[in-house]
PDB file of C-alpha atoms in Angstrom:
ATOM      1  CA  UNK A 142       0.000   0.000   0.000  1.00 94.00           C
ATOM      2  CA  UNK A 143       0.762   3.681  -0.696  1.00 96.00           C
ATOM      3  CA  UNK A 144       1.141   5.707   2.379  1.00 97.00           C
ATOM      4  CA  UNK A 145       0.337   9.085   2.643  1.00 98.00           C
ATOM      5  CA  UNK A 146       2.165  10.715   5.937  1.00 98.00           C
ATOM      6  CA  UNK A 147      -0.006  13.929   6.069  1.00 98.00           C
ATOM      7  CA  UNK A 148       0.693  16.965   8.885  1.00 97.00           C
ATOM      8  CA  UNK A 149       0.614  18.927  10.675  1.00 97.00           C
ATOM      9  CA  UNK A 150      -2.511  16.609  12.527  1.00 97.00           C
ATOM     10  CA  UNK A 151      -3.693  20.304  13.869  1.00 98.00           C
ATOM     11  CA  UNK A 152      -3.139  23.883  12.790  1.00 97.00           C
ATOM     12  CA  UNK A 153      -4.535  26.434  14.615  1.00 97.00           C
ATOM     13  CA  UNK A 154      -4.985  30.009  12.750  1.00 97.00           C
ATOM     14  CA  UNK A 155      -6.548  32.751  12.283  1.00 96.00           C
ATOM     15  CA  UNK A 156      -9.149  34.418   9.972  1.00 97.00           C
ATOM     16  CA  UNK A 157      -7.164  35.810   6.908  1.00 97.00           C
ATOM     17  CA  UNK A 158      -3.814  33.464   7.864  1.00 97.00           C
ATOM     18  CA  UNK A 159      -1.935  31.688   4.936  1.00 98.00           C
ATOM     19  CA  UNK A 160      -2.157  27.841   5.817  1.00 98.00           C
ATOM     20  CA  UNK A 161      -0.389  25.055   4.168  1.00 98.00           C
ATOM     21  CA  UNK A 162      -0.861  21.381   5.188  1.00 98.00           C
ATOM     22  CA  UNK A 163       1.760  18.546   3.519  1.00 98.00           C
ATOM     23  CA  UNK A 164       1.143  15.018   2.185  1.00 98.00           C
ATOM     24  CA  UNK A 165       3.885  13.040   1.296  1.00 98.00           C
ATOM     25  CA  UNK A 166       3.753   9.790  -0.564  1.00 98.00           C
ATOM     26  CA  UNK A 167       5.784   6.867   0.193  1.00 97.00           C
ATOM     27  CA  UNK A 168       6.197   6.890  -3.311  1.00 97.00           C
ATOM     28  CA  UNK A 169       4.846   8.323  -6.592  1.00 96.00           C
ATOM     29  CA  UNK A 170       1.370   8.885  -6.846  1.00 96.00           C
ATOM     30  CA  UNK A 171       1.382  12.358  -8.955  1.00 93.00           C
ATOM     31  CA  UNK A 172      -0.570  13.191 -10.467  1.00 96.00           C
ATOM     32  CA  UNK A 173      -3.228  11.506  -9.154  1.00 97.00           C
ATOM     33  CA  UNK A 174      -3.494  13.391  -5.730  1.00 97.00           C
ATOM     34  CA  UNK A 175      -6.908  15.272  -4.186  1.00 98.00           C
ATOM     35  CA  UNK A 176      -7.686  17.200  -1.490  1.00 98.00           C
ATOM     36  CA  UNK A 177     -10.817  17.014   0.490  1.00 98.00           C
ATOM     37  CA  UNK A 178     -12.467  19.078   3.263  1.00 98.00           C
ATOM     38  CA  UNK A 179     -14.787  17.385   5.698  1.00 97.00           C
ATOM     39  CA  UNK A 180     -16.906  19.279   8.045  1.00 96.00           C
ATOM     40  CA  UNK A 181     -18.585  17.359  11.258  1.00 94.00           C
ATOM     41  CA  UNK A 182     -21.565  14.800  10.298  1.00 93.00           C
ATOM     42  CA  UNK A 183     -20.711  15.527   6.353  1.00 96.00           C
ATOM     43  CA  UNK A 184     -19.525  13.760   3.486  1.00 96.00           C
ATOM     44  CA  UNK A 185     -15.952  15.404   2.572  1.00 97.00           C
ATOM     45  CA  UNK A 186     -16.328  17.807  -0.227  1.00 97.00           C
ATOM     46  CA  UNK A 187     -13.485  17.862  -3.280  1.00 97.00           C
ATOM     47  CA  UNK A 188     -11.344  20.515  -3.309  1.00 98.00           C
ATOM     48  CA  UNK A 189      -8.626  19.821  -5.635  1.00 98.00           C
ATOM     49  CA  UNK A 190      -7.952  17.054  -7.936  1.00 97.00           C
ATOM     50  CA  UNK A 191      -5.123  15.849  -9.741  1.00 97.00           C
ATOM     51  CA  UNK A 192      -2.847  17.498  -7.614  1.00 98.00           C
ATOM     52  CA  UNK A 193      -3.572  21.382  -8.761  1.00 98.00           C
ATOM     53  CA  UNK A 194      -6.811  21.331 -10.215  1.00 98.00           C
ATOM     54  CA  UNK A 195      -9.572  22.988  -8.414  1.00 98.00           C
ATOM     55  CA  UNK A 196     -13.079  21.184  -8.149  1.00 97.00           C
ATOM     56  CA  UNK A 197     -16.021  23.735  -9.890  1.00 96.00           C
ATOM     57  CA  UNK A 198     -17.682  25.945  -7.632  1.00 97.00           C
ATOM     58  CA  UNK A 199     -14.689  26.095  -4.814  1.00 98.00           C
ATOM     59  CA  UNK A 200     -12.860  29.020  -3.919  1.00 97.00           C
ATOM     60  CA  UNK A 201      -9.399  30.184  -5.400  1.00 97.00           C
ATOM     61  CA  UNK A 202      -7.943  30.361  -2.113  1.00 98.00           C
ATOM     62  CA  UNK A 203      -7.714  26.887  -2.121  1.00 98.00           C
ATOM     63  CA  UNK A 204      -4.408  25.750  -4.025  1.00 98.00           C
ATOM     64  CA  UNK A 205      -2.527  22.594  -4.679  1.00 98.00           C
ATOM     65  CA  UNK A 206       0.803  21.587  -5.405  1.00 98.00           C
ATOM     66  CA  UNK A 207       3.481  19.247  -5.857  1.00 97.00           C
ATOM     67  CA  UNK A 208       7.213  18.579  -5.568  1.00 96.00           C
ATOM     68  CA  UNK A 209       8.265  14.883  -6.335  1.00 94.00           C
ATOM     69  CA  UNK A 210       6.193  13.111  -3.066  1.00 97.00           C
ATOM     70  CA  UNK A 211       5.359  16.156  -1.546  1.00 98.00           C
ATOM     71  CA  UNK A 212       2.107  17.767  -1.751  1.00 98.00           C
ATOM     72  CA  UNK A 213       0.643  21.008  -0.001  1.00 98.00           C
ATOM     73  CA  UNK A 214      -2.518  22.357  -0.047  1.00 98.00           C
ATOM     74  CA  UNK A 215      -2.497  26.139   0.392  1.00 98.00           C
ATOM     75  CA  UNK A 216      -5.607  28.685   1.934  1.00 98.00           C
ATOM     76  CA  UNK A 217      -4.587  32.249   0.585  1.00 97.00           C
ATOM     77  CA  UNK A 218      -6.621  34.000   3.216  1.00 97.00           C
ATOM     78  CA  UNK A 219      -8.126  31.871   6.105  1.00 97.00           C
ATOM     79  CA  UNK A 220     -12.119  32.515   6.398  1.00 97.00           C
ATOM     80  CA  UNK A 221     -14.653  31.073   8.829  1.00 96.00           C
ATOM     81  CA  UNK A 222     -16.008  28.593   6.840  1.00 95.00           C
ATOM     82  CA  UNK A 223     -12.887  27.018   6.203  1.00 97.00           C
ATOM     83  CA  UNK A 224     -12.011  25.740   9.658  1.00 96.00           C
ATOM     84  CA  UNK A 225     -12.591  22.012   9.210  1.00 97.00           C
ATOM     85  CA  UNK A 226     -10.473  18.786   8.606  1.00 98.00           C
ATOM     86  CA  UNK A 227      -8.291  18.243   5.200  1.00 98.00           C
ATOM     87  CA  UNK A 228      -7.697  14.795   4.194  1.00 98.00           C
ATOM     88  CA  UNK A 229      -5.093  14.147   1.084  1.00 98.00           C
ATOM     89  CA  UNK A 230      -6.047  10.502  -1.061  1.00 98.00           C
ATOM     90  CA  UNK A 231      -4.156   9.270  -3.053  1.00 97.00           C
ATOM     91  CA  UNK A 232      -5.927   7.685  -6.339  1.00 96.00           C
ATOM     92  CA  UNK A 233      -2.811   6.140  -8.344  1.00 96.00           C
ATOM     93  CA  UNK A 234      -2.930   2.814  -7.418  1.00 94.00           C
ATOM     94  CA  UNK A 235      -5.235   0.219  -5.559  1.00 94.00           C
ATOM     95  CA  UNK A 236      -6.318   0.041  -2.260  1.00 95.00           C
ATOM     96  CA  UNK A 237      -6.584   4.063  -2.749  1.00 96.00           C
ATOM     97  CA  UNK A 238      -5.282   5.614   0.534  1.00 97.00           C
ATOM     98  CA  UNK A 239      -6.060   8.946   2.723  1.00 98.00           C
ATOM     99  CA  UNK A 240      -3.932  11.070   5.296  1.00 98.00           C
ATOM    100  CA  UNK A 241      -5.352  10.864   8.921  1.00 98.00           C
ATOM    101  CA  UNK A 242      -6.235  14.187   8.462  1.00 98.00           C
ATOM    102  CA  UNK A 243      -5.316  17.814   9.221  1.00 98.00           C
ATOM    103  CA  UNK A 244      -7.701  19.606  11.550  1.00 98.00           C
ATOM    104  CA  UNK A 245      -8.016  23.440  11.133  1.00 98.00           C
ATOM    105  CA  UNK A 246      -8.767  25.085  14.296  1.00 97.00           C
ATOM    106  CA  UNK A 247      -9.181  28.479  15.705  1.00 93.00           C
ATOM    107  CA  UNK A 248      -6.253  30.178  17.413  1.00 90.00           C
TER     108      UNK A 248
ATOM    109  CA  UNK B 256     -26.711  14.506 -11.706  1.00 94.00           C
ATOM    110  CA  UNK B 257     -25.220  11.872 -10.114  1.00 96.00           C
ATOM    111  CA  UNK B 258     -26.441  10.948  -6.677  1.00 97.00           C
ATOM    112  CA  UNK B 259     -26.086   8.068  -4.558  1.00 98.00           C
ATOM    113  CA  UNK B 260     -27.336   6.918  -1.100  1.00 98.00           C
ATOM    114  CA  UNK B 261     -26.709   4.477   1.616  1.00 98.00           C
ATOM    115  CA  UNK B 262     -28.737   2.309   3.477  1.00 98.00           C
ATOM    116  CA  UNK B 263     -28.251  -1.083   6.016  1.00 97.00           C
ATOM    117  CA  UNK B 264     -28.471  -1.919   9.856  1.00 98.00           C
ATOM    118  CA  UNK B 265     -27.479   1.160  11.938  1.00 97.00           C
ATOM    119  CA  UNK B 266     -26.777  -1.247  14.596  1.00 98.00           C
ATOM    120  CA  UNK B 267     -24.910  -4.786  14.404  1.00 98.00           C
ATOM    121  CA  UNK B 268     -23.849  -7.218  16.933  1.00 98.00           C
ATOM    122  CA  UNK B 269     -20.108  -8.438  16.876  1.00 97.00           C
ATOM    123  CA  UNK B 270     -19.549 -11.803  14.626  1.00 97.00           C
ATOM    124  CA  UNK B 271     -22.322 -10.886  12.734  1.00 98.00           C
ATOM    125  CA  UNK B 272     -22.817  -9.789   8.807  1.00 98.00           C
ATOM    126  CA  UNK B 273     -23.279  -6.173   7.200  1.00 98.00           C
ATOM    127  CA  UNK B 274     -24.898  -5.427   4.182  1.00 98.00           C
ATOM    128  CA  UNK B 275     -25.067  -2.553   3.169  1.00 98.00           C
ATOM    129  CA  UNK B 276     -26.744  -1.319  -0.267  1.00 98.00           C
ATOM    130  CA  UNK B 277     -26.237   1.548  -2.512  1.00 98.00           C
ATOM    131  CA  UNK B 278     -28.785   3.241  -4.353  1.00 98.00           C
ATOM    132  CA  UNK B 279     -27.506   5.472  -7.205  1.00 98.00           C
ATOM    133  CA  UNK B 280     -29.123   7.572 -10.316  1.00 97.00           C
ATOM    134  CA  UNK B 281     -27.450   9.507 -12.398  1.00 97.00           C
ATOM    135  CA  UNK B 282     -25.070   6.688 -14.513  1.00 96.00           C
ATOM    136  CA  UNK B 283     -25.504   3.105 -15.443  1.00 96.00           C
ATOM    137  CA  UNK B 284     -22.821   0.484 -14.322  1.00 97.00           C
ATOM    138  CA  UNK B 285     -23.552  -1.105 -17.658  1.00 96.00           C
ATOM    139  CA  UNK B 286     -21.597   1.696 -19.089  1.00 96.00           C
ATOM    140  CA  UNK B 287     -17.855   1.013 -19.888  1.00 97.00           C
ATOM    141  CA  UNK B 288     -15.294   2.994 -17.242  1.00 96.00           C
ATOM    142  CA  UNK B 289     -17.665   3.305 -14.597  1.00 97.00           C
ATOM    143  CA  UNK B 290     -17.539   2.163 -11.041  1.00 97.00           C
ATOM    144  CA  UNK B 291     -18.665   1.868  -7.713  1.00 98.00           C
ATOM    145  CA  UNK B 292     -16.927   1.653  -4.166  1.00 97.00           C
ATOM    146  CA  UNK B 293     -17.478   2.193  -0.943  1.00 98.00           C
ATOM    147  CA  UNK B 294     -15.391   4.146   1.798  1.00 98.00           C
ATOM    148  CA  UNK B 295     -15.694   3.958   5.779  1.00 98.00           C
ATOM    149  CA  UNK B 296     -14.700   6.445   8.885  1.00 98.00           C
ATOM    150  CA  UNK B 297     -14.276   5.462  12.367  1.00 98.00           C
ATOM    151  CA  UNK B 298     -15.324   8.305  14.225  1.00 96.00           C
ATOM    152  CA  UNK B 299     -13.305  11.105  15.023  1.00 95.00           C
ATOM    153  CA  UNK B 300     -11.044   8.676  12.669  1.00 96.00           C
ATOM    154  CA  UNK B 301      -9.334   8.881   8.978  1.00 96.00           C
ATOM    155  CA  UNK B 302     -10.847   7.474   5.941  1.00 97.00           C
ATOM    156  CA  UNK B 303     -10.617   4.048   4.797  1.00 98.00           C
ATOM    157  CA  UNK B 304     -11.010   2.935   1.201  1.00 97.00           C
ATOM    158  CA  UNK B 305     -12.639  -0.405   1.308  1.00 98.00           C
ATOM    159  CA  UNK B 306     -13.567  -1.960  -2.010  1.00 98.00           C
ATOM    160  CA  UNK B 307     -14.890  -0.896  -5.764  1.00 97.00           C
ATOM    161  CA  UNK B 308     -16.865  -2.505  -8.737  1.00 98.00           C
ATOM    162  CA  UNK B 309     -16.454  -1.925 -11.866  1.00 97.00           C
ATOM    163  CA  UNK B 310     -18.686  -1.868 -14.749  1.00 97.00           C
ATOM    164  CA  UNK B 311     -17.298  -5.268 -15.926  1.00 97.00           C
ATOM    165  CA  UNK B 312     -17.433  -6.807 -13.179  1.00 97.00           C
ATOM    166  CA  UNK B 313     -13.653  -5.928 -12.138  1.00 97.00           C
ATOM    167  CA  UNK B 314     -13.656  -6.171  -8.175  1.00 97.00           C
ATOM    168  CA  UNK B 315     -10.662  -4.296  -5.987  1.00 97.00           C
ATOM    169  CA  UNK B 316     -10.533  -4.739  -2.155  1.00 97.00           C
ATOM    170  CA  UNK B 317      -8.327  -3.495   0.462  1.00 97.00           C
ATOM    171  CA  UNK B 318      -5.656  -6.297   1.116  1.00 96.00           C
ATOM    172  CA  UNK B 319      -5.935  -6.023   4.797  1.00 96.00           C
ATOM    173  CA  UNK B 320      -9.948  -6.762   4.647  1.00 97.00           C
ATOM    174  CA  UNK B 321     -10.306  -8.354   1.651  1.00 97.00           C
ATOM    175  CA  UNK B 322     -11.446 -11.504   3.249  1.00 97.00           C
ATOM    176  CA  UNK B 323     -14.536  -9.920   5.029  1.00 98.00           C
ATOM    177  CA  UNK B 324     -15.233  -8.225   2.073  1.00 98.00           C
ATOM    178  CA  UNK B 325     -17.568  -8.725  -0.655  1.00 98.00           C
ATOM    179  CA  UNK B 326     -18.830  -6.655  -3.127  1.00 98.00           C
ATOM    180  CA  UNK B 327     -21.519  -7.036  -5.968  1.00 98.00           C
ATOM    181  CA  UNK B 328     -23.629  -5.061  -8.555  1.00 97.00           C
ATOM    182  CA  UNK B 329     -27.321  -5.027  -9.553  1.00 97.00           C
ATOM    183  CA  UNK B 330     -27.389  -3.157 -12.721  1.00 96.00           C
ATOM    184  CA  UNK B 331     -31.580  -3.618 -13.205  1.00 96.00           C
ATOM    185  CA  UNK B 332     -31.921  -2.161  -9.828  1.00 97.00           C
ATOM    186  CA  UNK B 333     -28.905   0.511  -9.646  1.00 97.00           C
ATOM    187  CA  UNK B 334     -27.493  -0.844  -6.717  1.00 98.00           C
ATOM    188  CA  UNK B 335     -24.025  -2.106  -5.308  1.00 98.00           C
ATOM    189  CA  UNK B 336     -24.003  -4.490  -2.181  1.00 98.00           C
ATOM    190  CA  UNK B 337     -21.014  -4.402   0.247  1.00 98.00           C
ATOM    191  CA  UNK B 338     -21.106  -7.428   2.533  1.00 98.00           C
ATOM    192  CA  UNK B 339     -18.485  -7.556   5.651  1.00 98.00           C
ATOM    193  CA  UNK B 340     -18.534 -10.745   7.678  1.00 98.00           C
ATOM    194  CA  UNK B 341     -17.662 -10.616  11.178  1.00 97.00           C
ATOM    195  CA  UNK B 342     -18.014  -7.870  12.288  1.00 98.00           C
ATOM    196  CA  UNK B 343     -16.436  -6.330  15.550  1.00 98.00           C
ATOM    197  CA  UNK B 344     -16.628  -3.182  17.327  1.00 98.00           C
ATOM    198  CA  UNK B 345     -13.727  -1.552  15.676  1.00 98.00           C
ATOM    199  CA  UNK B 346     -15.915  -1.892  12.262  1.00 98.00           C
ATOM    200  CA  UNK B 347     -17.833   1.056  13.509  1.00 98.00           C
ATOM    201  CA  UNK B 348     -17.691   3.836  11.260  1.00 98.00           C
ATOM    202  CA  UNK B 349     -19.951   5.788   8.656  1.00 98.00           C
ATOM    203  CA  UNK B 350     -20.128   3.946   5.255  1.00 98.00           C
ATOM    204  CA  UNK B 351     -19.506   6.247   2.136  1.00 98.00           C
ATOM    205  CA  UNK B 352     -20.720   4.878  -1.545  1.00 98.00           C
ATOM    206  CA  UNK B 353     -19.045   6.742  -4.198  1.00 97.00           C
ATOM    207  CA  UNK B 354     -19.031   6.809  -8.081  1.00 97.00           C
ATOM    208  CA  UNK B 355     -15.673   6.506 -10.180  1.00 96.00           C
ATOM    209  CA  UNK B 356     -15.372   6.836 -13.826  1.00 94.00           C
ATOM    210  CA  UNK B 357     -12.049   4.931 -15.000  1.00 91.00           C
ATOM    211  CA  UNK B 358      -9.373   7.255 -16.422  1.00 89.00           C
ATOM    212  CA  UNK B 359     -11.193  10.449 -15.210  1.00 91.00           C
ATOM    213  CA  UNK B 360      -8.911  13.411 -13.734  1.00 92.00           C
ATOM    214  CA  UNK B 361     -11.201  13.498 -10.613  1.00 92.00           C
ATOM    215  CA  UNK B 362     -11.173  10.491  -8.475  1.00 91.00           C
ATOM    216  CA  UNK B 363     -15.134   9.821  -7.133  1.00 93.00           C
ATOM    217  CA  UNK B 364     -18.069  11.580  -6.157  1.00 95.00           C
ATOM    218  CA  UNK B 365     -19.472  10.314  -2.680  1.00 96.00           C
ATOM    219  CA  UNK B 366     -22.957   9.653  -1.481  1.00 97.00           C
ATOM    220  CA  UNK B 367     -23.681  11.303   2.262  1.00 97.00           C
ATOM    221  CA  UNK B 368     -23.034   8.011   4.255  1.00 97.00           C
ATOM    222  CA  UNK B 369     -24.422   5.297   7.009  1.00 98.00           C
ATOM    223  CA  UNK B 370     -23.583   5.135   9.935  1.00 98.00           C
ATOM    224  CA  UNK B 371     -23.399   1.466  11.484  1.00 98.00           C
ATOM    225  CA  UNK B 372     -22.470   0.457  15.343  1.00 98.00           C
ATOM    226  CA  UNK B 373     -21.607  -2.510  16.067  1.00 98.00           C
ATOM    227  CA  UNK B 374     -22.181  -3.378  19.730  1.00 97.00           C
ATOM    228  CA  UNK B 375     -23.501  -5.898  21.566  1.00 95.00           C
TER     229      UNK B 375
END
């Protein structure tokens, strides 16, 4: 299996911060990388797929990118509606595999 | 639009079988590069791919459960079954469906999820 090491596990900020959270691969997956955000009791939503593109209909604040196994997503300016959880899957190779998660809380 | 949603036990008793079904519109799995698969949460936990179907019949499971695991298609009903046999408590966890087209830049779209406890 593919493991995806993601982190930090919590990252507290602001409103209007600049966030990044990491994913790295235990080996090549790009580009098939995606970013999710999951709020409490809810399905998570796409963000980004193949590593940089962004899903229809979410914000341009939201940014992905890659170098070799590394992978950050980016939030340009923090807002309320983004504090939630970020999960990274890889979608590569079978069984498909997710980072435990980054958990964006207030400071 | 593609939609799909969930539906089994909420509650299970260890050593005991889940089914769980999933009710889609939207696509046929008759239709070449498309699949279905299913994805779990513990709570407060990380996600867990489980399994997938494809339109052919092509089954994947997750190596570590693949033994519980079952997974088949009704294509006159638009619905994938995902049995798990023996269940225990750490098997508790919501219980996402979610669509995949092969070869497409974006990797599923997800149904809203189940959630199943298993407890005695």
């Amino acid at each position: 299996d593919i493991q995806m090491t993601q982190s930090p596990s919590t990252l507290y900020a602001s409103v209007g911060d600049r966030v990044t959270i990491t994913c790295r691969a235990s080996r090549s997956v790009s580009p098939w990388l995606a970013w999710y955000q999951q709020e409490p009791g809810k399905a998570p939503k796409l963000l980004i797929y193949k590593t940089s593109s962004l899903e229809s209909g979410v914000s341009s604040r939201f940014s992905g990118r890659a170098s070799g196994t590394e992978f950050t997503l980016t939030i340009s300016s923090l807002q309320p509606d983004d504090f939630a959880t970020y999960y990274c899957q890889q979608y590569t190779s079978y069984p498909w595999t997710f980072g435990q998660g980054t958990k964006v809380e207030f400071k | 639009q593609i939609t799909l949603k969930e539906s089994g036990p909420t509650l299970v008793k260890p050593t005991q079988t889940l089914t769980l079904t999933c009710a889609f519109s939207g696509f046929s799995l008759t239709t070449s590069g498309v699949g279905v698969g299913w994805i779990r949460q513990p709570p407060g936990k990380a996600l867990e791919w489980l399994a997938l179907i494809y339109w052919d019949d092509d089954k994947r499971y997750r190596p570590s459960l693949e033994s519980r695991l079952a997974i088949t298609k009704d294509t006159s009903k638009n619905q994938v079954v995902l049995t798990m046999t023996n269940l225990d408590p750490v098997d508790t966890a919501t219980y996402y469906c979610a669509h995949r087209l092969l070869g497409a830049d974006k990797p599923m779209v997800w149904g809203q999820g189940t959630l199943v406890t298993v407890s005695s």
